């Protein structure tokens, strides 16, 4: 009797080789990695990014004025020393507030057409001892008026502010400059197209540091 033909033995199926990750999967991994790096960057660099937009709203709204810069002493920024309780009130052993004064000045008495005034705020220590004074932008205002007309204020479009506590030696001063772009501003930084008049018109600049206000400085625009 003929034996049935035996079937050839099946070879064990080999495991399918692992396919390389497709482009979609790779893109997902890249996205997750990028998101993680972004979180780390915000955690470590967020404060620096925020501080870099000081007064940015002023240029966007037509204010165009730069942040007041310190002429004397360390510049504001990374070297700024924050005050635990921000105040421009002079402090220190024997420091009398009424002997710390604020004055306003312009670099010229009259300006030609197209020439921008440079406004200067100066705080002077008239005490015989050193005084600590907060001269940060949070305390400052550069105000320009013409009669009862409020023309410009540096605080109208200020989007951020800084604290800068300085120790002013007896008889010494600290100054901050503000280049005015001959523009108008209103509280709240609403857009305004009107421009200050010229042709020999007179304007008054007043500087303020916290509760201290300077005498008036008069200048002319041609």
PDB file of C-alpha atoms in Angstrom:
ATOM      1  CA  UNK A   1       0.000   0.000   0.000  1.00  0.00           C
ATOM      2  CA  UNK A   2       1.381   3.381  -1.025  1.00  0.00           C
ATOM      3  CA  UNK A   3       2.034   5.766   1.856  1.00  0.00           C
ATOM      4  CA  UNK A   4       0.582   9.187   1.471  1.00  0.00           C
ATOM      5  CA  UNK A   5       3.141  11.731   0.481  1.00  0.00           C
ATOM      6  CA  UNK A   6       4.249  13.701   3.460  1.00  0.00           C
ATOM      7  CA  UNK A   7       3.761  17.475   3.277  1.00  0.00           C
ATOM      8  CA  UNK A   8       6.897  19.482   3.530  1.00  0.00           C
ATOM      9  CA  UNK A   9       7.330  20.950   6.999  1.00  0.00           C
ATOM     10  CA  UNK A  10       6.464  24.600   7.267  1.00  0.00           C
ATOM     11  CA  UNK A  11       9.271  26.874   8.190  1.00  0.00           C
ATOM     12  CA  UNK A  12       8.559  28.905  11.297  1.00  0.00           C
ATOM     13  CA  UNK A  13       7.431  32.321  10.308  1.00  0.00           C
ATOM     14  CA  UNK A  14      10.124  34.838  10.947  1.00  0.00           C
ATOM     15  CA  UNK A  15       9.201  37.870  12.955  1.00  0.00           C
ATOM     16  CA  UNK A  16       8.543  40.860  10.815  1.00  0.00           C
ATOM     17  CA  UNK A  17      11.426  43.225  10.852  1.00  0.00           C
ATOM     18  CA  UNK A  18      10.741  46.469  12.738  1.00  0.00           C
ATOM     19  CA  UNK A  19       9.933  49.276  10.370  1.00  0.00           C
ATOM     20  CA  UNK A  20      11.775  52.526  10.862  1.00  0.00           C
ATOM     21  CA  UNK A  21       9.757  55.316  12.437  1.00  0.00           C
ATOM     22  CA  UNK A  22       7.750  57.125   9.823  1.00  0.00           C
ATOM     23  CA  UNK A  23       8.066  60.857   9.186  1.00  0.00           C
ATOM     24  CA  UNK A  24       4.893  61.597  11.192  1.00  0.00           C
ATOM     25  CA  UNK A  25       6.310  59.892  14.282  1.00  0.00           C
ATOM     26  CA  UNK A  26       9.637  61.688  13.886  1.00  0.00           C
ATOM     27  CA  UNK A  27       7.826  65.029  13.570  1.00  0.00           C
ATOM     28  CA  UNK A  28       5.896  64.301  16.774  1.00  0.00           C
ATOM     29  CA  UNK A  29       9.120  63.580  18.645  1.00  0.00           C
ATOM     30  CA  UNK A  30      10.665  66.784  17.328  1.00  0.00           C
ATOM     31  CA  UNK A  31       7.556  68.750  18.359  1.00  0.00           C
ATOM     32  CA  UNK A  32       7.616  67.333  21.899  1.00  0.00           C
ATOM     33  CA  UNK A  33      11.321  68.090  22.217  1.00  0.00           C
ATOM     34  CA  UNK A  34      10.897  71.630  20.955  1.00  0.00           C
ATOM     35  CA  UNK A  35       8.021  72.225  23.377  1.00  0.00           C
ATOM     36  CA  UNK A  36      10.159  71.055  26.293  1.00  0.00           C
ATOM     37  CA  UNK A  37      12.998  73.383  25.293  1.00  0.00           C
ATOM     38  CA  UNK A  38      10.509  76.248  25.045  1.00  0.00           C
ATOM     39  CA  UNK A  39       9.263  75.606  28.598  1.00  0.00           C
ATOM     40  CA  UNK A  40      12.845  75.610  29.888  1.00  0.00           C
ATOM     41  CA  UNK A  41      13.644  78.800  27.997  1.00  0.00           C
ATOM     42  CA  UNK A  42      10.623  80.563  29.450  1.00  0.00           C
ATOM     43  CA  UNK A  43      11.460  79.342  32.963  1.00  0.00           C
ATOM     44  CA  UNK A  44      15.002  80.712  32.834  1.00  0.00           C
ATOM     45  CA  UNK A  45      14.716  83.615  30.426  1.00  0.00           C
ATOM     46  CA  UNK A  46      11.180  84.873  30.846  1.00  0.00           C
ATOM     47  CA  UNK A  47      12.064  87.703  33.206  1.00  0.00           C
ATOM     48  CA  UNK A  48      14.779  88.981  30.883  1.00  0.00           C
ATOM     49  CA  UNK A  49      12.360  88.934  27.951  1.00  0.00           C
ATOM     50  CA  UNK A  50       9.757  90.836  29.938  1.00  0.00           C
ATOM     51  CA  UNK A  51      12.258  93.455  31.108  1.00  0.00           C
ATOM     52  CA  UNK A  52      13.361  94.107  27.516  1.00  0.00           C
ATOM     53  CA  UNK A  53       9.991  95.626  26.593  1.00  0.00           C
ATOM     54  CA  UNK A  54      10.232  98.589  28.965  1.00  0.00           C
ATOM     55  CA  UNK A  55       8.300 101.494  27.409  1.00  0.00           C
ATOM     56  CA  UNK A  56       7.752  99.547  24.181  1.00  0.00           C
ATOM     57  CA  UNK A  57       4.197 100.831  23.988  1.00  0.00           C
ATOM     58  CA  UNK A  58       5.418 104.397  23.689  1.00  0.00           C
ATOM     59  CA  UNK A  59       7.147 103.841  20.358  1.00  0.00           C
ATOM     60  CA  UNK A  60       4.198 101.798  19.058  1.00  0.00           C
ATOM     61  CA  UNK A  61       1.712 104.545  19.880  1.00  0.00           C
ATOM     62  CA  UNK A  62       3.736 107.309  18.319  1.00  0.00           C
ATOM     63  CA  UNK A  63       5.455 108.336  21.564  1.00  0.00           C
ATOM     64  CA  UNK A  64       8.831 107.310  20.172  1.00  0.00           C
ATOM     65  CA  UNK A  65      10.663 108.314  23.354  1.00  0.00           C
ATOM     66  CA  UNK A  66      13.405 106.163  24.762  1.00  0.00           C
ATOM     67  CA  UNK A  67      13.572 104.958  28.339  1.00  0.00           C
ATOM     68  CA  UNK A  68      15.312 107.526  30.529  1.00  0.00           C
ATOM     69  CA  UNK A  69      18.983 106.540  30.821  1.00  0.00           C
ATOM     70  CA  UNK A  70      21.209 107.156  33.777  1.00  0.00           C
ATOM     71  CA  UNK A  71      24.159 109.418  33.005  1.00  0.00           C
ATOM     72  CA  UNK A  72      25.909 108.856  36.297  1.00  0.00           C
ATOM     73  CA  UNK A  73      26.448 105.548  38.059  1.00  0.00           C
ATOM     74  CA  UNK A  74      25.667 102.046  36.776  1.00  0.00           C
ATOM     75  CA  UNK A  75      23.095 101.761  34.003  1.00  0.00           C
ATOM     76  CA  UNK A  76      19.693 100.279  34.704  1.00  0.00           C
ATOM     77  CA  UNK A  77      19.218  96.678  33.619  1.00  0.00           C
ATOM     78  CA  UNK A  78      21.125  93.658  34.910  1.00  0.00           C
ATOM     79  CA  UNK A  79      22.951  95.849  37.440  1.00  0.00           C
ATOM     80  CA  UNK A  80      19.751  97.411  38.772  1.00  0.00           C
ATOM     81  CA  UNK A  81      19.264  96.909  42.496  1.00  0.00           C
ATOM     82  CA  UNK A  82      15.564  96.394  43.273  1.00  0.00           C
ATOM     83  CA  UNK A  83      14.112  98.145  46.294  1.00  0.00           C
ATOM     84  CA  UNK A  84      12.227  95.993  48.817  1.00  0.00           C
ATOM     85  CA  UNK A  85       9.694  98.819  49.287  1.00  0.00           C
ATOM     86  CA  UNK A  86       9.891 101.132  46.254  1.00  0.00           C
ATOM     87  CA  UNK A  87       9.934 104.790  47.240  1.00  0.00           C
ATOM     88  CA  UNK A  88      11.811 107.890  46.207  1.00  0.00           C
ATOM     89  CA  UNK A  89      11.823 109.104  49.813  1.00  0.00           C
ATOM     90  CA  UNK A  90      15.480 109.527  50.862  1.00  0.00           C
ATOM     91  CA  UNK A  91      16.591 107.111  53.569  1.00  0.00           C
ATOM     92  CA  UNK A  92      19.732 106.809  55.643  1.00  0.00           C
ATOM     93  CA  UNK A  93      21.145 107.931  58.959  1.00  0.00           C
ATOM     94  CA  UNK A  94      20.539 111.682  59.241  1.00  0.00           C
ATOM     95  CA  UNK A  95      19.231 112.038  55.663  1.00  0.00           C
ATOM     96  CA  UNK A  96      16.637 114.830  55.495  1.00  0.00           C
ATOM     97  CA  UNK A  97      14.055 114.592  52.725  1.00  0.00           C
ATOM     98  CA  UNK A  98      13.748 118.346  52.196  1.00  0.00           C
ATOM     99  CA  UNK A  99      17.464 118.533  51.348  1.00  0.00           C
ATOM    100  CA  UNK A 100      17.086 116.105  48.438  1.00  0.00           C
ATOM    101  CA  UNK A 101      15.893 118.188  45.496  1.00  0.00           C
ATOM    102  CA  UNK A 102      14.696 117.569  41.941  1.00  0.00           C
ATOM    103  CA  UNK A 103      15.339 119.957  39.042  1.00  0.00           C
ATOM    104  CA  UNK A 104      14.356 120.004  35.367  1.00  0.00           C
ATOM    105  CA  UNK A 105      16.387 121.274  32.416  1.00  0.00           C
ATOM    106  CA  UNK A 106      16.553 121.173  28.619  1.00  0.00           C
ATOM    107  CA  UNK A 107      19.730 121.105  26.558  1.00  0.00           C
ATOM    108  CA  UNK A 108      18.667 124.289  24.735  1.00  0.00           C
ATOM    109  CA  UNK A 109      16.416 127.270  25.329  1.00  0.00           C
ATOM    110  CA  UNK A 110      15.026 127.192  21.775  1.00  0.00           C
ATOM    111  CA  UNK A 111      14.869 124.498  19.093  1.00  0.00           C
ATOM    112  CA  UNK A 112      14.851 124.821  15.329  1.00  0.00           C
ATOM    113  CA  UNK A 113      12.312 123.006  13.162  1.00  0.00           C
ATOM    114  CA  UNK A 114      12.918 119.245  13.287  1.00  0.00           C
ATOM    115  CA  UNK A 115      15.194 119.521  16.339  1.00  0.00           C
ATOM    116  CA  UNK A 116      14.120 117.397  19.320  1.00  0.00           C
ATOM    117  CA  UNK A 117      14.538 118.626  22.905  1.00  0.00           C
ATOM    118  CA  UNK A 118      16.544 116.590  25.396  1.00  0.00           C
ATOM    119  CA  UNK A 119      14.820 116.686  28.784  1.00  0.00           C
ATOM    120  CA  UNK A 120      16.905 116.132  31.921  1.00  0.00           C
ATOM    121  CA  UNK A 121      15.768 115.207  35.425  1.00  0.00           C
ATOM    122  CA  UNK A 122      18.373 115.773  38.133  1.00  0.00           C
ATOM    123  CA  UNK A 123      18.155 114.688  41.769  1.00  0.00           C
ATOM    124  CA  UNK A 124      20.692 116.255  44.151  1.00  0.00           C
ATOM    125  CA  UNK A 125      21.586 115.312  47.707  1.00  0.00           C
ATOM    126  CA  UNK A 126      22.015 118.498  49.733  1.00  0.00           C
ATOM    127  CA  UNK A 127      22.607 116.586  52.972  1.00  0.00           C
ATOM    128  CA  UNK A 128      25.951 116.212  54.699  1.00  0.00           C
ATOM    129  CA  UNK A 129      25.471 112.434  54.729  1.00  0.00           C
ATOM    130  CA  UNK A 130      24.819 109.899  51.924  1.00  0.00           C
ATOM    131  CA  UNK A 131      21.168 109.295  51.037  1.00  0.00           C
ATOM    132  CA  UNK A 132      19.505 106.318  49.356  1.00  0.00           C
ATOM    133  CA  UNK A 133      16.996 107.398  46.707  1.00  0.00           C
ATOM    134  CA  UNK A 134      14.909 105.296  44.304  1.00  0.00           C
ATOM    135  CA  UNK A 135      15.519 106.871  40.893  1.00  0.00           C
ATOM    136  CA  UNK A 136      13.911 104.101  38.842  1.00  0.00           C
ATOM    137  CA  UNK A 137      11.480 104.786  36.000  1.00  0.00           C
ATOM    138  CA  UNK A 138       8.641 103.759  38.323  1.00  0.00           C
ATOM    139  CA  UNK A 139       9.210 107.017  40.194  1.00  0.00           C
ATOM    140  CA  UNK A 140       9.809 109.384  37.255  1.00  0.00           C
ATOM    141  CA  UNK A 141       7.623 111.560  35.087  1.00  0.00           C
ATOM    142  CA  UNK A 142       8.688 113.946  32.329  1.00  0.00           C
ATOM    143  CA  UNK A 143       5.723 116.297  31.822  1.00  0.00           C
ATOM    144  CA  UNK A 144       5.302 118.967  29.135  1.00  0.00           C
ATOM    145  CA  UNK A 145       2.516 121.527  29.210  1.00  0.00           C
ATOM    146  CA  UNK A 146       1.535 124.709  27.426  1.00  0.00           C
ATOM    147  CA  UNK A 147      -0.677 126.863  29.609  1.00  0.00           C
ATOM    148  CA  UNK A 148      -3.543 124.590  30.710  1.00  0.00           C
ATOM    149  CA  UNK A 149      -2.898 122.197  27.805  1.00  0.00           C
ATOM    150  CA  UNK A 150      -1.279 118.901  28.846  1.00  0.00           C
ATOM    151  CA  UNK A 151       0.969 118.081  25.890  1.00  0.00           C
ATOM    152  CA  UNK A 152       3.050 115.057  26.874  1.00  0.00           C
ATOM    153  CA  UNK A 153       3.818 112.735  29.791  1.00  0.00           C
ATOM    154  CA  UNK A 154       6.380 109.947  29.811  1.00  0.00           C
ATOM    155  CA  UNK A 155       4.007 107.826  31.920  1.00  0.00           C
ATOM    156  CA  UNK A 156       1.138 107.808  29.396  1.00  0.00           C
ATOM    157  CA  UNK A 157       2.565 105.004  27.252  1.00  0.00           C
ATOM    158  CA  UNK A 158       4.965 103.387  29.702  1.00  0.00           C
ATOM    159  CA  UNK A 159       4.371  99.626  29.558  1.00  0.00           C
ATOM    160  CA  UNK A 160       6.883  98.629  32.217  1.00  0.00           C
ATOM    161  CA  UNK A 161       8.931 100.288  34.925  1.00  0.00           C
ATOM    162  CA  UNK A 162      12.054  99.634  36.954  1.00  0.00           C
ATOM    163  CA  UNK A 163      13.276 100.252  40.477  1.00  0.00           C
ATOM    164  CA  UNK A 164      16.778 101.678  40.888  1.00  0.00           C
ATOM    165  CA  UNK A 165      17.943 102.560  44.393  1.00  0.00           C
ATOM    166  CA  UNK A 166      21.092 104.676  44.400  1.00  0.00           C
ATOM    167  CA  UNK A 167      23.208 105.948  47.258  1.00  0.00           C
ATOM    168  CA  UNK A 168      23.920 109.594  46.466  1.00  0.00           C
ATOM    169  CA  UNK A 169      26.933 111.101  48.185  1.00  0.00           C
ATOM    170  CA  UNK A 170      26.649 114.496  49.918  1.00  0.00           C
ATOM    171  CA  UNK A 171      26.523 117.310  47.369  1.00  0.00           C
ATOM    172  CA  UNK A 172      26.324 114.879  44.437  1.00  0.00           C
ATOM    173  CA  UNK A 173      23.606 114.338  41.807  1.00  0.00           C
ATOM    174  CA  UNK A 174      22.110 111.644  39.586  1.00  0.00           C
ATOM    175  CA  UNK A 175      20.537 112.518  36.241  1.00  0.00           C
ATOM    176  CA  UNK A 176      18.184 110.882  33.750  1.00  0.00           C
ATOM    177  CA  UNK A 177      17.730 112.072  30.147  1.00  0.00           C
ATOM    178  CA  UNK A 178      14.612 111.790  28.011  1.00  0.00           C
ATOM    179  CA  UNK A 179      14.658 112.698  24.277  1.00  0.00           C
ATOM    180  CA  UNK A 180      11.230 114.127  23.465  1.00  0.00           C
ATOM    181  CA  UNK A 181      10.034 113.468  19.910  1.00  0.00           C
ATOM    182  CA  UNK A 182       7.820 116.595  19.766  1.00  0.00           C
ATOM    183  CA  UNK A 183       4.703 114.428  20.008  1.00  0.00           C
ATOM    184  CA  UNK A 184       1.513 114.491  22.021  1.00  0.00           C
ATOM    185  CA  UNK A 185       0.290 111.741  24.340  1.00  0.00           C
ATOM    186  CA  UNK A 186      -2.841 111.163  26.408  1.00  0.00           C
ATOM    187  CA  UNK A 187      -3.452 109.046  29.484  1.00  0.00           C
ATOM    188  CA  UNK A 188      -4.042 105.446  28.451  1.00  0.00           C
ATOM    189  CA  UNK A 189      -1.834 105.867  25.374  1.00  0.00           C
ATOM    190  CA  UNK A 190      -4.706 106.238  22.904  1.00  0.00           C
ATOM    191  CA  UNK A 191      -3.487 107.148  19.380  1.00  0.00           C
ATOM    192  CA  UNK A 192      -3.386 110.886  18.757  1.00  0.00           C
ATOM    193  CA  UNK A 193      -2.474 112.595  15.497  1.00  0.00           C
ATOM    194  CA  UNK A 194      -2.300 116.194  16.744  1.00  0.00           C
ATOM    195  CA  UNK A 195       1.188 117.654  17.048  1.00  0.00           C
ATOM    196  CA  UNK A 196       2.443 120.392  19.356  1.00  0.00           C
ATOM    197  CA  UNK A 197       2.528 123.800  17.721  1.00  0.00           C
ATOM    198  CA  UNK A 198       5.791 125.417  16.678  1.00  0.00           C
ATOM    199  CA  UNK A 199       6.575 128.806  15.164  1.00  0.00           C
ATOM    200  CA  UNK A 200       8.037 130.191  18.375  1.00  0.00           C
ATOM    201  CA  UNK A 201       5.540 128.576  20.789  1.00  0.00           C
ATOM    202  CA  UNK A 202       6.679 128.237  24.413  1.00  0.00           C
ATOM    203  CA  UNK A 203       6.413 125.047  26.475  1.00  0.00           C
ATOM    204  CA  UNK A 204       6.993 124.128  30.112  1.00  0.00           C
ATOM    205  CA  UNK A 205       8.890 121.013  31.207  1.00  0.00           C
ATOM    206  CA  UNK A 206       8.380 119.711  34.747  1.00  0.00           C
ATOM    207  CA  UNK A 207      10.223 116.714  36.188  1.00  0.00           C
ATOM    208  CA  UNK A 208       8.756 114.578  38.955  1.00  0.00           C
ATOM    209  CA  UNK A 209      10.385 111.939  41.163  1.00  0.00           C
ATOM    210  CA  UNK A 210       7.732 110.270  43.359  1.00  0.00           C
ATOM    211  CA  UNK A 211       6.260 113.115  45.434  1.00  0.00           C
ATOM    212  CA  UNK A 212       8.990 115.620  44.516  1.00  0.00           C
ATOM    213  CA  UNK A 213       8.301 118.045  41.667  1.00  0.00           C
ATOM    214  CA  UNK A 214      10.878 120.285  40.046  1.00  0.00           C
ATOM    215  CA  UNK A 215      10.623 123.987  39.261  1.00  0.00           C
ATOM    216  CA  UNK A 216       9.462 124.712  35.703  1.00  0.00           C
ATOM    217  CA  UNK A 217      11.872 124.785  32.771  1.00  0.00           C
ATOM    218  CA  UNK A 218      10.641 126.875  29.824  1.00  0.00           C
ATOM    219  CA  UNK A 219      11.727 126.261  26.227  1.00  0.00           C
ATOM    220  CA  UNK A 220      10.672 127.301  22.720  1.00  0.00           C
ATOM    221  CA  UNK A 221       9.830 125.332  19.575  1.00  0.00           C
ATOM    222  CA  UNK A 222      10.364 126.913  16.157  1.00  0.00           C
TER     223      UNK A 222
END
